[in-house]
Short mmCIF file of N, CA and C and ligand atoms in Angstrom, two decimals:
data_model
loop_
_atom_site.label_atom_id
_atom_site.label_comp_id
_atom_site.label_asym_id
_atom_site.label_seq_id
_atom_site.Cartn_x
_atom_site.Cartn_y
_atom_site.Cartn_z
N UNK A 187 95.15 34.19 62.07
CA UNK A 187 95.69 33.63 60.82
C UNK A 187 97.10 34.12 60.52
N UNK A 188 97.63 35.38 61.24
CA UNK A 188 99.16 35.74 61.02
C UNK A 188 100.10 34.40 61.56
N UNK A 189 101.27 34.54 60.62
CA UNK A 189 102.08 33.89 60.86
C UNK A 189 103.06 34.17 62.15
N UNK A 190 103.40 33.48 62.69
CA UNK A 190 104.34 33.60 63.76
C UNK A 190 105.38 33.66 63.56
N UNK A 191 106.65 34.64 63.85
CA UNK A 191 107.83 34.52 63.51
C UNK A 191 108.67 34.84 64.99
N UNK A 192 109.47 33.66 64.72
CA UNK A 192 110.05 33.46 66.43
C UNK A 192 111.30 34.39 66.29
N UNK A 193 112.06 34.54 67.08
CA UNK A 193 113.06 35.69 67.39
C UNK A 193 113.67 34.62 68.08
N UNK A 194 114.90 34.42 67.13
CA UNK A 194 115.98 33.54 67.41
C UNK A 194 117.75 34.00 67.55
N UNK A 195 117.20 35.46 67.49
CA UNK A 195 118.80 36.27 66.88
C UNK A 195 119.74 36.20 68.49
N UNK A 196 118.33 36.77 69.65
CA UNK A 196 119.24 37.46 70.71
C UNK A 196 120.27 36.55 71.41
N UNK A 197 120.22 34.98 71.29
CA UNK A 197 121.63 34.71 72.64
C UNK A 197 122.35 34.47 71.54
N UNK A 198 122.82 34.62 69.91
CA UNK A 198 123.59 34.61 68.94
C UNK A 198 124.89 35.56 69.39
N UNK A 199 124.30 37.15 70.24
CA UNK A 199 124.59 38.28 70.25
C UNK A 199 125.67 37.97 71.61
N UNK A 200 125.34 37.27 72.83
CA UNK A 200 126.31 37.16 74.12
C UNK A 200 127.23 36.52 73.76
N UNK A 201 128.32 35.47 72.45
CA UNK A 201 129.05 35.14 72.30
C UNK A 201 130.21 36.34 72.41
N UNK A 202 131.37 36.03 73.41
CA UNK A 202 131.57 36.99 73.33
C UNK A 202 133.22 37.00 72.32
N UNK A 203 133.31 35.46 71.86
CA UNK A 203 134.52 35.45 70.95
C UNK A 203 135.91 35.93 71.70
N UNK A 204 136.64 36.48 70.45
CA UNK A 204 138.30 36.75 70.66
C UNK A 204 138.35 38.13 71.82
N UNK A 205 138.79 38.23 72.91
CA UNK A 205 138.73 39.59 73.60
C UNK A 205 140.01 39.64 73.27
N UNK A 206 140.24 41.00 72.76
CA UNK A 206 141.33 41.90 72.57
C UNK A 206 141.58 43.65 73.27
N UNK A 207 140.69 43.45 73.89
CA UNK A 207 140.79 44.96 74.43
C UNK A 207 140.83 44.78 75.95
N UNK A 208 141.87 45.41 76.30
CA UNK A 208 142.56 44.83 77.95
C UNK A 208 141.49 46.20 78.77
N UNK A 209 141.25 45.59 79.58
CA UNK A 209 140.72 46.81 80.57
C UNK A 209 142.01 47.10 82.08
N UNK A 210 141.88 48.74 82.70
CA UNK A 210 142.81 49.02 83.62
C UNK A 210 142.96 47.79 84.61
N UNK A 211 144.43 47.53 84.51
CA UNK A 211 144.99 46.65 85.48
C UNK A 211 144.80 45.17 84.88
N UNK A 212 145.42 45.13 84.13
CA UNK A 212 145.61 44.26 82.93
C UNK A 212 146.17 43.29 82.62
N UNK A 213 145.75 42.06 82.36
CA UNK A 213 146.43 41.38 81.91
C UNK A 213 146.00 40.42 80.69
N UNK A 214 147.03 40.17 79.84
CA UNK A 214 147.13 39.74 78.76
C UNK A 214 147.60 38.65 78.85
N UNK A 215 146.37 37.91 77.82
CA UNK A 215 147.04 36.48 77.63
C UNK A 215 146.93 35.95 75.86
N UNK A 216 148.12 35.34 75.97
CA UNK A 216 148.48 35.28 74.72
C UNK A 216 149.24 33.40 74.30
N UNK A 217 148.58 33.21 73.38
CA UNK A 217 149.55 32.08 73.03
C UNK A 217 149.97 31.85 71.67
N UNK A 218 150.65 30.71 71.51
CA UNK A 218 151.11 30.42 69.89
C UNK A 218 151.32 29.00 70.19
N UNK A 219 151.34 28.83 68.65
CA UNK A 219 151.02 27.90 68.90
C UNK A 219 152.62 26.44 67.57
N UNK A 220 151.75 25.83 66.95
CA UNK A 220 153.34 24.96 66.08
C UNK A 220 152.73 25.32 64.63
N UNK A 221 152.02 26.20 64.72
CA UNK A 221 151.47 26.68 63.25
C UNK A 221 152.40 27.96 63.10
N UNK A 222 153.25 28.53 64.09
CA UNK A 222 153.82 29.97 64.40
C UNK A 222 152.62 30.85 64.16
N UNK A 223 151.54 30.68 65.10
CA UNK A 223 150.37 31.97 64.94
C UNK A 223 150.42 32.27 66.71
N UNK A 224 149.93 33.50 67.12
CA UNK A 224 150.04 33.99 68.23
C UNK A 224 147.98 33.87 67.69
N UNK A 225 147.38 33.56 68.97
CA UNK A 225 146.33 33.48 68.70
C UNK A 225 145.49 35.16 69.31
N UNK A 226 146.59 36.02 69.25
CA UNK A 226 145.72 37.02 69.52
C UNK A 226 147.02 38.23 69.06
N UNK A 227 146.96 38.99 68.14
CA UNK A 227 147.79 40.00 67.18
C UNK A 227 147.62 41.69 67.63
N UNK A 228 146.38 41.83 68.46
CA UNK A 228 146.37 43.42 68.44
C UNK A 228 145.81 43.38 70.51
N UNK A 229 146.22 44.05 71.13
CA UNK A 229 146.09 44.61 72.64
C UNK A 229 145.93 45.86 72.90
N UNK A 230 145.30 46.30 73.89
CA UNK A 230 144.58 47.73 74.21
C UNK A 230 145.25 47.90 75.31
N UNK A 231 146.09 48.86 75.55
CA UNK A 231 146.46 49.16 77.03
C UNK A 231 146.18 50.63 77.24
N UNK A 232 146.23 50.84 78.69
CA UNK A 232 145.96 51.91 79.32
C UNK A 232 147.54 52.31 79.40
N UNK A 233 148.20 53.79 79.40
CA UNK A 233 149.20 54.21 79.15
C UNK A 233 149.90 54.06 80.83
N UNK A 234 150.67 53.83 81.10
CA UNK A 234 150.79 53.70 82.50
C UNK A 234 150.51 52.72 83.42
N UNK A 235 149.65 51.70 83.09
CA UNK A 235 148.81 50.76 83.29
C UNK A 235 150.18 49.53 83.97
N UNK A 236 149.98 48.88 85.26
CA UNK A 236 151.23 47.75 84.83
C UNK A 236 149.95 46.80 84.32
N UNK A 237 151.23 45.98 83.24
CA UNK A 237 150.87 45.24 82.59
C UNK A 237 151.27 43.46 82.83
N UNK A 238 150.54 42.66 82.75
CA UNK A 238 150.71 41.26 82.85
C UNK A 238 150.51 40.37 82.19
N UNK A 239 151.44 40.20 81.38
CA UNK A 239 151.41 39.37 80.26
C UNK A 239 151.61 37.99 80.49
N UNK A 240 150.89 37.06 80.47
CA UNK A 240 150.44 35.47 80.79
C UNK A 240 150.83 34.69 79.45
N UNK A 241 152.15 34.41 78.62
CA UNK A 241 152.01 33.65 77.50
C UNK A 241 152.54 32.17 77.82
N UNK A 242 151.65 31.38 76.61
CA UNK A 242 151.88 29.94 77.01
C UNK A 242 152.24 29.27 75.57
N UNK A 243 152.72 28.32 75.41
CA UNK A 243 152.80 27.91 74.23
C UNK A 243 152.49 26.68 74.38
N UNK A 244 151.24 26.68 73.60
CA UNK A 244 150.29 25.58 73.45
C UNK A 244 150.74 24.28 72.14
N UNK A 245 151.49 24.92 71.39
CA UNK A 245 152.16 23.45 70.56
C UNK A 245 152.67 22.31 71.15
N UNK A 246 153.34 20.88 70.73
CA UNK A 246 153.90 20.20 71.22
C UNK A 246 154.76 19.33 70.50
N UNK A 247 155.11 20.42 69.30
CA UNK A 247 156.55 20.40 68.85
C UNK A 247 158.20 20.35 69.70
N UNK A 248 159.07 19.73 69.85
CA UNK A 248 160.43 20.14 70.89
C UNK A 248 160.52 21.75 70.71
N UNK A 249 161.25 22.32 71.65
CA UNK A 249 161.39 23.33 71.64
C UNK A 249 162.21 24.07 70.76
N UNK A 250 163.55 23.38 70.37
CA UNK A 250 164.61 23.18 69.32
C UNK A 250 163.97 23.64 68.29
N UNK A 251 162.62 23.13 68.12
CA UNK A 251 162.17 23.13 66.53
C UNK A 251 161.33 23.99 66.16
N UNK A 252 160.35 24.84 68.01
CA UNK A 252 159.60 25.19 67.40
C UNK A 252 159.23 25.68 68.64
N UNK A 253 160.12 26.58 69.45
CA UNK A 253 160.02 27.45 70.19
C UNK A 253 159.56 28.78 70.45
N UNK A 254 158.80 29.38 71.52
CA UNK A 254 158.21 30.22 71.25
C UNK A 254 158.40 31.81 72.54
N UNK A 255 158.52 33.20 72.15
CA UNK A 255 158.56 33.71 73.22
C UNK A 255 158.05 35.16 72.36
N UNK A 256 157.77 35.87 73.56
CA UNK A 256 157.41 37.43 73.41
C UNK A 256 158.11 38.27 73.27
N UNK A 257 158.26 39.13 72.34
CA UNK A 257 159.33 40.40 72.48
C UNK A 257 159.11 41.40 72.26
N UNK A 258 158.54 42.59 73.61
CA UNK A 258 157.90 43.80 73.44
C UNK A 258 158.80 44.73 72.90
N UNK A 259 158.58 45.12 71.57
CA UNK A 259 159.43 46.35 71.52
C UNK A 259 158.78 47.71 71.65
N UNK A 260 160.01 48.83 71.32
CA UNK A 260 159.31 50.43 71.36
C UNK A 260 159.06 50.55 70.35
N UNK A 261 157.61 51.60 70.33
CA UNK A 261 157.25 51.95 69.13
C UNK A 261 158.34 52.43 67.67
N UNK A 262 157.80 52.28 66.47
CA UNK A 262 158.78 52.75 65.43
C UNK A 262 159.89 51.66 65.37
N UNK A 263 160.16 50.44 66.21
CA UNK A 263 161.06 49.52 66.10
C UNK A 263 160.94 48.75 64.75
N UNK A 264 162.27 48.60 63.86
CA UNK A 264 162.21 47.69 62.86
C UNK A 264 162.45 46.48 62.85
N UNK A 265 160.95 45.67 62.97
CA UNK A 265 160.39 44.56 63.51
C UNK A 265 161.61 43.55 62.61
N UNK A 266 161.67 43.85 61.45
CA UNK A 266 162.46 43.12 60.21
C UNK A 266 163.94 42.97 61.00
N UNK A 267 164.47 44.23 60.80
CA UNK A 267 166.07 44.25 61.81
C UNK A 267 166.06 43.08 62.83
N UNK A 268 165.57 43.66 64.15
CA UNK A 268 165.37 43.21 64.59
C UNK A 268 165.19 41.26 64.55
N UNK A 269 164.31 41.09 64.00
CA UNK A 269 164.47 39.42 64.13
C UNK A 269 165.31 39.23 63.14
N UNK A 270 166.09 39.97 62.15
CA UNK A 270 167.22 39.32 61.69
C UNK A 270 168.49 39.33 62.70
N UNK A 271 168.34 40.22 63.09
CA UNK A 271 169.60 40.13 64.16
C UNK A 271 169.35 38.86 65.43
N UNK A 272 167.81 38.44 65.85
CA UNK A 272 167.69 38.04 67.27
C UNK A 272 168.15 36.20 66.69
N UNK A 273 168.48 36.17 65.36
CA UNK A 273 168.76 34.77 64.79
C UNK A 273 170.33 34.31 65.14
N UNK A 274 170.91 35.42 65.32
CA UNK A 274 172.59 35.42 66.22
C UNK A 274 172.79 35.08 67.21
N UNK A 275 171.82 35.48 67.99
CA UNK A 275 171.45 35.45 69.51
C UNK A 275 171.23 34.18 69.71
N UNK A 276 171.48 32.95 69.10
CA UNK A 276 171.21 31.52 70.03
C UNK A 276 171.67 31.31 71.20
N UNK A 277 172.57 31.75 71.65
CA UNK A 277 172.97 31.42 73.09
C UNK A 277 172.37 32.32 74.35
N UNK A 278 171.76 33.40 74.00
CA UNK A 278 170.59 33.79 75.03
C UNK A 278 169.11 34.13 74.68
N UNK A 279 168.88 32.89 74.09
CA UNK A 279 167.35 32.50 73.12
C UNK A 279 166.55 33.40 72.52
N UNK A 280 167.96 33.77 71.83
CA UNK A 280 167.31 34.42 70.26
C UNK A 280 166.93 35.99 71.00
N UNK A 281 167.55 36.39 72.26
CA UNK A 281 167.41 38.40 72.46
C UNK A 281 168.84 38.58 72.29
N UNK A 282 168.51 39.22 70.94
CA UNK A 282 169.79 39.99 71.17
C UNK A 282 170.33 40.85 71.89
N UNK A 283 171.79 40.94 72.61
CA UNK A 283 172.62 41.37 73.40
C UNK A 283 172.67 42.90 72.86
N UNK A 284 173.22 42.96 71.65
CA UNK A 284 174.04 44.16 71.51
C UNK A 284 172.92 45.21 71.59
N UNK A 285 173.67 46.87 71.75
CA UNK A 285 172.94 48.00 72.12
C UNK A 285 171.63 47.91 71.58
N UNK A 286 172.21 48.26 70.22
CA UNK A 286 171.44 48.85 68.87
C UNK A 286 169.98 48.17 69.21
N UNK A 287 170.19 46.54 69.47
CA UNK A 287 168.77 46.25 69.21
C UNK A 287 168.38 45.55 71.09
N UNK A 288 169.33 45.38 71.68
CA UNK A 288 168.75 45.74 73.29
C UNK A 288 168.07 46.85 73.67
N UNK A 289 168.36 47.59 73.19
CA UNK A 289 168.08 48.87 73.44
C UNK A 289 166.59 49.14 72.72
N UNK A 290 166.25 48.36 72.13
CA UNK A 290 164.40 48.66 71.49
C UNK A 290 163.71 47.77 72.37
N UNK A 291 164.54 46.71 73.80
CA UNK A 291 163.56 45.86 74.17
C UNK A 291 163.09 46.30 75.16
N UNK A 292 161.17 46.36 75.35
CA UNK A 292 161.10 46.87 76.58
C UNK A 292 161.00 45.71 77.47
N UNK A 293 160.28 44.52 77.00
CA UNK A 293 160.39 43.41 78.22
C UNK A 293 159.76 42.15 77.05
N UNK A 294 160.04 41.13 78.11
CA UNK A 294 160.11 39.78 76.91
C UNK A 294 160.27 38.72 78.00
N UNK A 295 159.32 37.88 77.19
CA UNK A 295 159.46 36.15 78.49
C UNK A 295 160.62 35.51 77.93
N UNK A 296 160.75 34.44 78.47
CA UNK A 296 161.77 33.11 78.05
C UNK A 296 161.45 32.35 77.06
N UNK A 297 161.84 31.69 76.49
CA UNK A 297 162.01 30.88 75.69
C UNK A 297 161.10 29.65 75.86
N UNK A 298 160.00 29.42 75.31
CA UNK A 298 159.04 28.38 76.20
C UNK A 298 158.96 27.60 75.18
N UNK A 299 159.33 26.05 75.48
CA UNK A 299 158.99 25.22 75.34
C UNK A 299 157.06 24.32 74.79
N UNK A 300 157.53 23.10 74.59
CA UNK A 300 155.34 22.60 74.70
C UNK A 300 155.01 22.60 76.05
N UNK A 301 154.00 23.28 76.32
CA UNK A 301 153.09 23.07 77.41
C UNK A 301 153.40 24.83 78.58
N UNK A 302 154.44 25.18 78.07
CA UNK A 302 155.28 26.07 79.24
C UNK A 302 154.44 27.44 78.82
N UNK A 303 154.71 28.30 80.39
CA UNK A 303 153.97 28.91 80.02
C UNK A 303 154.91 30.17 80.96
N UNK A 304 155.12 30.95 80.47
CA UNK A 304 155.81 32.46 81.46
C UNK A 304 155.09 33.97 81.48
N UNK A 305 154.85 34.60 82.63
CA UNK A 305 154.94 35.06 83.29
C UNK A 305 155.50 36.94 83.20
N UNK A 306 154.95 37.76 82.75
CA UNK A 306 156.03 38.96 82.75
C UNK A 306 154.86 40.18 82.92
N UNK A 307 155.73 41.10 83.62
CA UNK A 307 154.79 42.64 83.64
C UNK A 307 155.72 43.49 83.17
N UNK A 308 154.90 44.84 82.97
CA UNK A 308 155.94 45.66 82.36
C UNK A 308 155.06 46.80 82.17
N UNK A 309 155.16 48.62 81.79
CA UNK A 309 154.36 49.05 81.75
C UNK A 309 155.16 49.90 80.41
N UNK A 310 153.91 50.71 80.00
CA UNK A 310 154.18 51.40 78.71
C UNK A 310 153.93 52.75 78.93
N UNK A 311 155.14 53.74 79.08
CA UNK A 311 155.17 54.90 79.93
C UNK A 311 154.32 56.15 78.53
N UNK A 312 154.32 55.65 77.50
CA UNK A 312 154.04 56.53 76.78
C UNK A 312 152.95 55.85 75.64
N UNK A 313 151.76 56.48 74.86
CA UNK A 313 150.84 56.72 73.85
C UNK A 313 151.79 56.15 72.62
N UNK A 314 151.16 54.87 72.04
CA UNK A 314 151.97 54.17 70.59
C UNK A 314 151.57 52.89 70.45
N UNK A 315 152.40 52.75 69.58
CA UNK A 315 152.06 51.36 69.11
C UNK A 315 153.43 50.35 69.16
N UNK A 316 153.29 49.74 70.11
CA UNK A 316 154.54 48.89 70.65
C UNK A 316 154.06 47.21 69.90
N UNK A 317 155.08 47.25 68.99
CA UNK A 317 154.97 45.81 67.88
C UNK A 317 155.51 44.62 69.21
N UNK A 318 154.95 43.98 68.87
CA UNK A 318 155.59 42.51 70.23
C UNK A 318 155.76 41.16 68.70
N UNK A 319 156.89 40.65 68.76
CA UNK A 319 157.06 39.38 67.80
C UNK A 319 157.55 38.04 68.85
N UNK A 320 157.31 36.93 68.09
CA UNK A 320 158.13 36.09 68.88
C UNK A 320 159.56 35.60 67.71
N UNK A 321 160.80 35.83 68.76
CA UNK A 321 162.14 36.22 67.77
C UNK A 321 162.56 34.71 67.88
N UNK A 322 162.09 33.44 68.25
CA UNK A 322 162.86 32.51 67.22
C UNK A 322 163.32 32.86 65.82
N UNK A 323 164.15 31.98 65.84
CA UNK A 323 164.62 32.38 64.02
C UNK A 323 163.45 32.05 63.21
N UNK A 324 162.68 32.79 62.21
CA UNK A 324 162.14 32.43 61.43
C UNK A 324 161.07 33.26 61.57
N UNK A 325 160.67 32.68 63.08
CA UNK A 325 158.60 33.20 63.33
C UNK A 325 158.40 34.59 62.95
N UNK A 326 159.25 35.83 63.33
CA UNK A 326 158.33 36.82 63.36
C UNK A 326 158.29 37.28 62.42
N UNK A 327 158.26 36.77 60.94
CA UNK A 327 157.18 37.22 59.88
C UNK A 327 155.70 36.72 60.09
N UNK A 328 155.51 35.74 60.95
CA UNK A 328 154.27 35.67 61.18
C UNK A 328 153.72 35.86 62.48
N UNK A 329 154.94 35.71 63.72
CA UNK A 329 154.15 35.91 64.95
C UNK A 329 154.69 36.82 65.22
N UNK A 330 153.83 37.82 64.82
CA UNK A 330 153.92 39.34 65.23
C UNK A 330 152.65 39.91 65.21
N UNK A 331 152.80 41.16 66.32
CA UNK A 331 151.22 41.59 66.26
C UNK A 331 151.45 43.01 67.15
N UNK A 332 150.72 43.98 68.20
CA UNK A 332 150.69 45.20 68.07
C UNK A 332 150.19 45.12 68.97
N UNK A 333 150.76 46.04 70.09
CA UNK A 333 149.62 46.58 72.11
C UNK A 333 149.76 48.28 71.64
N UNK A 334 148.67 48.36 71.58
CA UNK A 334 148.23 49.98 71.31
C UNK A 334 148.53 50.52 72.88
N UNK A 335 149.19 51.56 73.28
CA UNK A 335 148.67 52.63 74.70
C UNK A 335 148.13 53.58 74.57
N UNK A 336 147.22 53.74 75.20
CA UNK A 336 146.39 55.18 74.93
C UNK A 336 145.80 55.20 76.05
ZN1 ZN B 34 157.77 31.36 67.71
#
């Protein structure tokens, strides 16, 4: 006469959703999109680790309008500075040249277009929190996000 109660929880549990935590020998993939969202904001790296960063930009806005790229900086970098200055930079797509803020870049793709997708490694010699934005003019109040090393 007991009631039966079925157990419906366990394949709820194998979804395995957004992965954000890179395992050794790594690579990262990342996109954005014509909403200016990077569909993935925080990365786990191993300190030393090379790294392979796979970004694509999945919008299909012109590029002119709504271009998209990666820009790893060093920890403690002022993300703000920074993309105010990389808005000068139109003629080598939005990285800025000069020291002050060359000098915070550790590595960064191209300028990608709809559908495009680039390509970059790079490693993080030291324990931090290295902010990555994409420096079109405008985006990186919103496409910005954080690769932890540890
Ligand atoms: Zn962008």
């Amino acid at each position: 006469m007991k009631t039966k109660f079925a157990i419906l929880l366990i394949s709820a549990l194998s979804f395995s959703g957004l992965a954000s935590v890179a395992q050794a020998g790594t690579t990262l993939e990342l996109s954005g999109n014509d909403t200016m969202q990077f569909d993935v904001k925080a990365f786990e790296v191993p300190v030393g680790a090379e790294i392979t960063l796979v970004f694509t930009n999945k919008g299909s806005l012109p590029k002119a309008a709504m271009g998209h790229n990666v820009v790893v900086l060093k920890p403690g970098s002022n993300v703000m500075s920074f993309g105010g200055a990389s808005v000068a930079a139109a003629a080598n797509e939005y990285i800025p040249q000069d020291d002050a803020n060359a000098g915070l870049i550790i590595a960064h793709t191209k300028l990608l277009g709809p559908g495009e997708t680039d390509t970059i490694t790079f490693k993080l010699d030291a324990a931090g929190e290295y902010p990555f934005i994409c420096s079109f003019p405008g985006h990186y109040a919103l496409m910005k996000g954080v690769i932890t090393a540890k």
